[in-house]
CSV table of C-alpha atoms in Angstrom, one decimal:
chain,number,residue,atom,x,y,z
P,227,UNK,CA,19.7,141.3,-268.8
P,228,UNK,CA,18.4,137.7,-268.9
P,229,UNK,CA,20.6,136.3,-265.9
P,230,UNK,CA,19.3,139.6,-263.8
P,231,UNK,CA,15.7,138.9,-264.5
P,232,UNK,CA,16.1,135.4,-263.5
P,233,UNK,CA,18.0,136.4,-260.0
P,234,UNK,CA,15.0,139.1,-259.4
P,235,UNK,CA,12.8,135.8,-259.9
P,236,UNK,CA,14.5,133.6,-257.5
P,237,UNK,CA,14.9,136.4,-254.6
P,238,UNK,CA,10.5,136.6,-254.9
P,239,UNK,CA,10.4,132.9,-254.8
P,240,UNK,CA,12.9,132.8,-252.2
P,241,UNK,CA,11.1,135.5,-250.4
P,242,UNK,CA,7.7,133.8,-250.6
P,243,UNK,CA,9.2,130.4,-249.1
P,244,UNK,CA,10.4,132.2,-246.5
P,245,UNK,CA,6.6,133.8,-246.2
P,246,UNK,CA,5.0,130.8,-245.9
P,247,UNK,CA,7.3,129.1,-243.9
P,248,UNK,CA,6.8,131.5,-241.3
P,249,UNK,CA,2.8,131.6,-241.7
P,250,UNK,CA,0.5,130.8,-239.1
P,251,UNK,CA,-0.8,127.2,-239.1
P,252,UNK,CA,-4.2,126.7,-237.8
P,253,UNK,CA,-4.8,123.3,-238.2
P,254,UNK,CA,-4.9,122.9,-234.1
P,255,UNK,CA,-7.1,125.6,-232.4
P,256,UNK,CA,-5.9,127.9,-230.5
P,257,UNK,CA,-7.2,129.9,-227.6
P,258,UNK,CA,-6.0,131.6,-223.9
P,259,UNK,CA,-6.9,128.9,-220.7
P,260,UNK,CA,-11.0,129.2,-220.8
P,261,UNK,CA,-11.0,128.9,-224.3
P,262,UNK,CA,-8.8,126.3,-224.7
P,263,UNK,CA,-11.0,124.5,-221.7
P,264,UNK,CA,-14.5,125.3,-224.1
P,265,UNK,CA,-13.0,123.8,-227.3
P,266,UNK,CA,-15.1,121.1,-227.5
P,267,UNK,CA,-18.2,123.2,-226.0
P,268,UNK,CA,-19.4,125.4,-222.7
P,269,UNK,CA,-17.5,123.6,-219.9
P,270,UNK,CA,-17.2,126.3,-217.8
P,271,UNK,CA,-18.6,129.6,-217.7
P,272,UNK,CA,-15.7,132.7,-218.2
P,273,UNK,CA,-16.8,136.3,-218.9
P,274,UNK,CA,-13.1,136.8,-221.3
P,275,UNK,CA,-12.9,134.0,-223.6
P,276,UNK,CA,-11.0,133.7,-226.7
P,277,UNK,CA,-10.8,130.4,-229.2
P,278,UNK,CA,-9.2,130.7,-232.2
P,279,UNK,CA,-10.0,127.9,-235.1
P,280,UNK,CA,-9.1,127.6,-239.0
P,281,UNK,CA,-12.6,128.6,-239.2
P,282,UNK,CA,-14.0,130.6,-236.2
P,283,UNK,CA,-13.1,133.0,-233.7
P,284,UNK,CA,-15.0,132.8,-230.6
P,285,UNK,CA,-15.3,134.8,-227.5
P,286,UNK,CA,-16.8,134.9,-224.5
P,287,UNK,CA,-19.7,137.3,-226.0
P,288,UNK,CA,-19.5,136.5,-229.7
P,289,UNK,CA,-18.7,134.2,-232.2
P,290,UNK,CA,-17.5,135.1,-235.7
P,291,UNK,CA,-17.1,132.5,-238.8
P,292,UNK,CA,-14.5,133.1,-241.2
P,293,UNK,CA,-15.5,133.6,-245.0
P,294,UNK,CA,-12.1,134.5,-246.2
P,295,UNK,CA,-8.9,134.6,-245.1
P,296,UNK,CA,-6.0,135.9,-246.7
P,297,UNK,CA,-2.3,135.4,-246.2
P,298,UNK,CA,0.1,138.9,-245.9
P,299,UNK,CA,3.9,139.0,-246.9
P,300,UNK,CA,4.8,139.3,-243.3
P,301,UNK,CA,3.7,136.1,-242.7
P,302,UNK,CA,-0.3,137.5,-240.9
P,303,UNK,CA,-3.7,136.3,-241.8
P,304,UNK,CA,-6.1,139.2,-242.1
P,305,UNK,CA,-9.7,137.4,-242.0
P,306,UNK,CA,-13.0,138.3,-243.0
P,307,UNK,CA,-15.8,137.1,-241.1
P,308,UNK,CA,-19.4,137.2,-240.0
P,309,UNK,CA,-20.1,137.6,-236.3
P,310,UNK,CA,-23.1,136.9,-234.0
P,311,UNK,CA,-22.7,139.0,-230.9
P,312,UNK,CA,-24.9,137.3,-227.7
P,313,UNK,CA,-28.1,138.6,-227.2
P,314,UNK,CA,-28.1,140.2,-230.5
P,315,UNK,CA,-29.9,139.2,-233.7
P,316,UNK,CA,-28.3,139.5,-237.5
P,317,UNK,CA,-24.5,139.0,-238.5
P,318,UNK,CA,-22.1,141.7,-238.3
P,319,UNK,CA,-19.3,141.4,-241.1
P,320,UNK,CA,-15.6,142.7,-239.7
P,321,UNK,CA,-12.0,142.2,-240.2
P,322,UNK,CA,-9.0,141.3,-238.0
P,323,UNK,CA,-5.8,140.5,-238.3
P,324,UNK,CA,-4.0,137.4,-236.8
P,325,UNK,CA,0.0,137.4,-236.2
P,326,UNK,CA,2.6,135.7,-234.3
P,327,UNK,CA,3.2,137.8,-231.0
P,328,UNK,CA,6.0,140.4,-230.6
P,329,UNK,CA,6.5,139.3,-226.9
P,330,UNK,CA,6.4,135.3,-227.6
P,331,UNK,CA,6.7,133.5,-231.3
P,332,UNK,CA,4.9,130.9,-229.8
P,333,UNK,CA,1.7,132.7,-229.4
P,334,UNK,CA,-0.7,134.5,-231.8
P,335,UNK,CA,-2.0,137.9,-231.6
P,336,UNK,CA,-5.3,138.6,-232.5
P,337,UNK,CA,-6.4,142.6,-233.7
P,338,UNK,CA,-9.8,143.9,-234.6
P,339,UNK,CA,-9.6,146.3,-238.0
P,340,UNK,CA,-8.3,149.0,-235.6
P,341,UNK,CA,-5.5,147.9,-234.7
P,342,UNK,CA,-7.0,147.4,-231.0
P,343,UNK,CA,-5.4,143.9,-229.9
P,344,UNK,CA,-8.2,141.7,-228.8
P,345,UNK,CA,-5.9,139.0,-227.0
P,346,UNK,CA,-3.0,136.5,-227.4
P,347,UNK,CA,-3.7,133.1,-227.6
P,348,UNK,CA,-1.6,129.6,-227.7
P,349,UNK,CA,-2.1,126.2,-229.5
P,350,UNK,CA,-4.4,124.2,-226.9
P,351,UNK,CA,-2.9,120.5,-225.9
């Protein structure tokens, strides 16, 4: 009984390895061509926009700073953040949920608490 306890323990540890070595690393920002060109501010003016960071998500309309972020078993983000729509005044909190894309590993999805996918985006060189 002892020895199967101890496999069942190694399969989760084994199982969260794999987890986190499949996780989404946002030390570099993210972010589809405009946002990638406005990571360092406005340098040019695009009506779609999206700029992913370790803390922010920014679009071409709002702009949303993360105040949690937690890490699923199949390897997502699902964030919690406070967003400032333009033109509007007060902070709207929401969810979404960040993956690796189904089309291209290389490239993030990024979902609002719908489900509704909001855009893909690549690491900006």
């Amino acid at each position: 009984m002892r020895g199967f306890c101890f496999s069942v323990a190694m399969v989760f540890v084994l199982a969260a390895g794999q987890a986190s070595a499949a996780g989404i690393d946002l030390s570099k920002p993210y972010g589809d061509k405009y946002g990638c060109i406005n990571r360092n501010g406005q340098e040019v003016a695009a009506d779609q926009m999206l700029l992913l960071t370790d803390k922010e998500l920014i679009t071409a309309a709002s702009a949303c700073t993360f105040t949690k972020t937690q890490a699923q078993a199949d390897g997502s983000i699902v964030v919690t953040a406070t967003c400032e729509a333009e033109g509007e005044e007060g902070q709207e909190p929401t969810k979404f949920t960040i993956k690796h894309s189904a089309k291209n590993a290389k490239k993030l999805t990024i979902a609002d608490e719908d489900g509704n996918v909001m855009g893909e985006v690549s690491r900006c060189k």
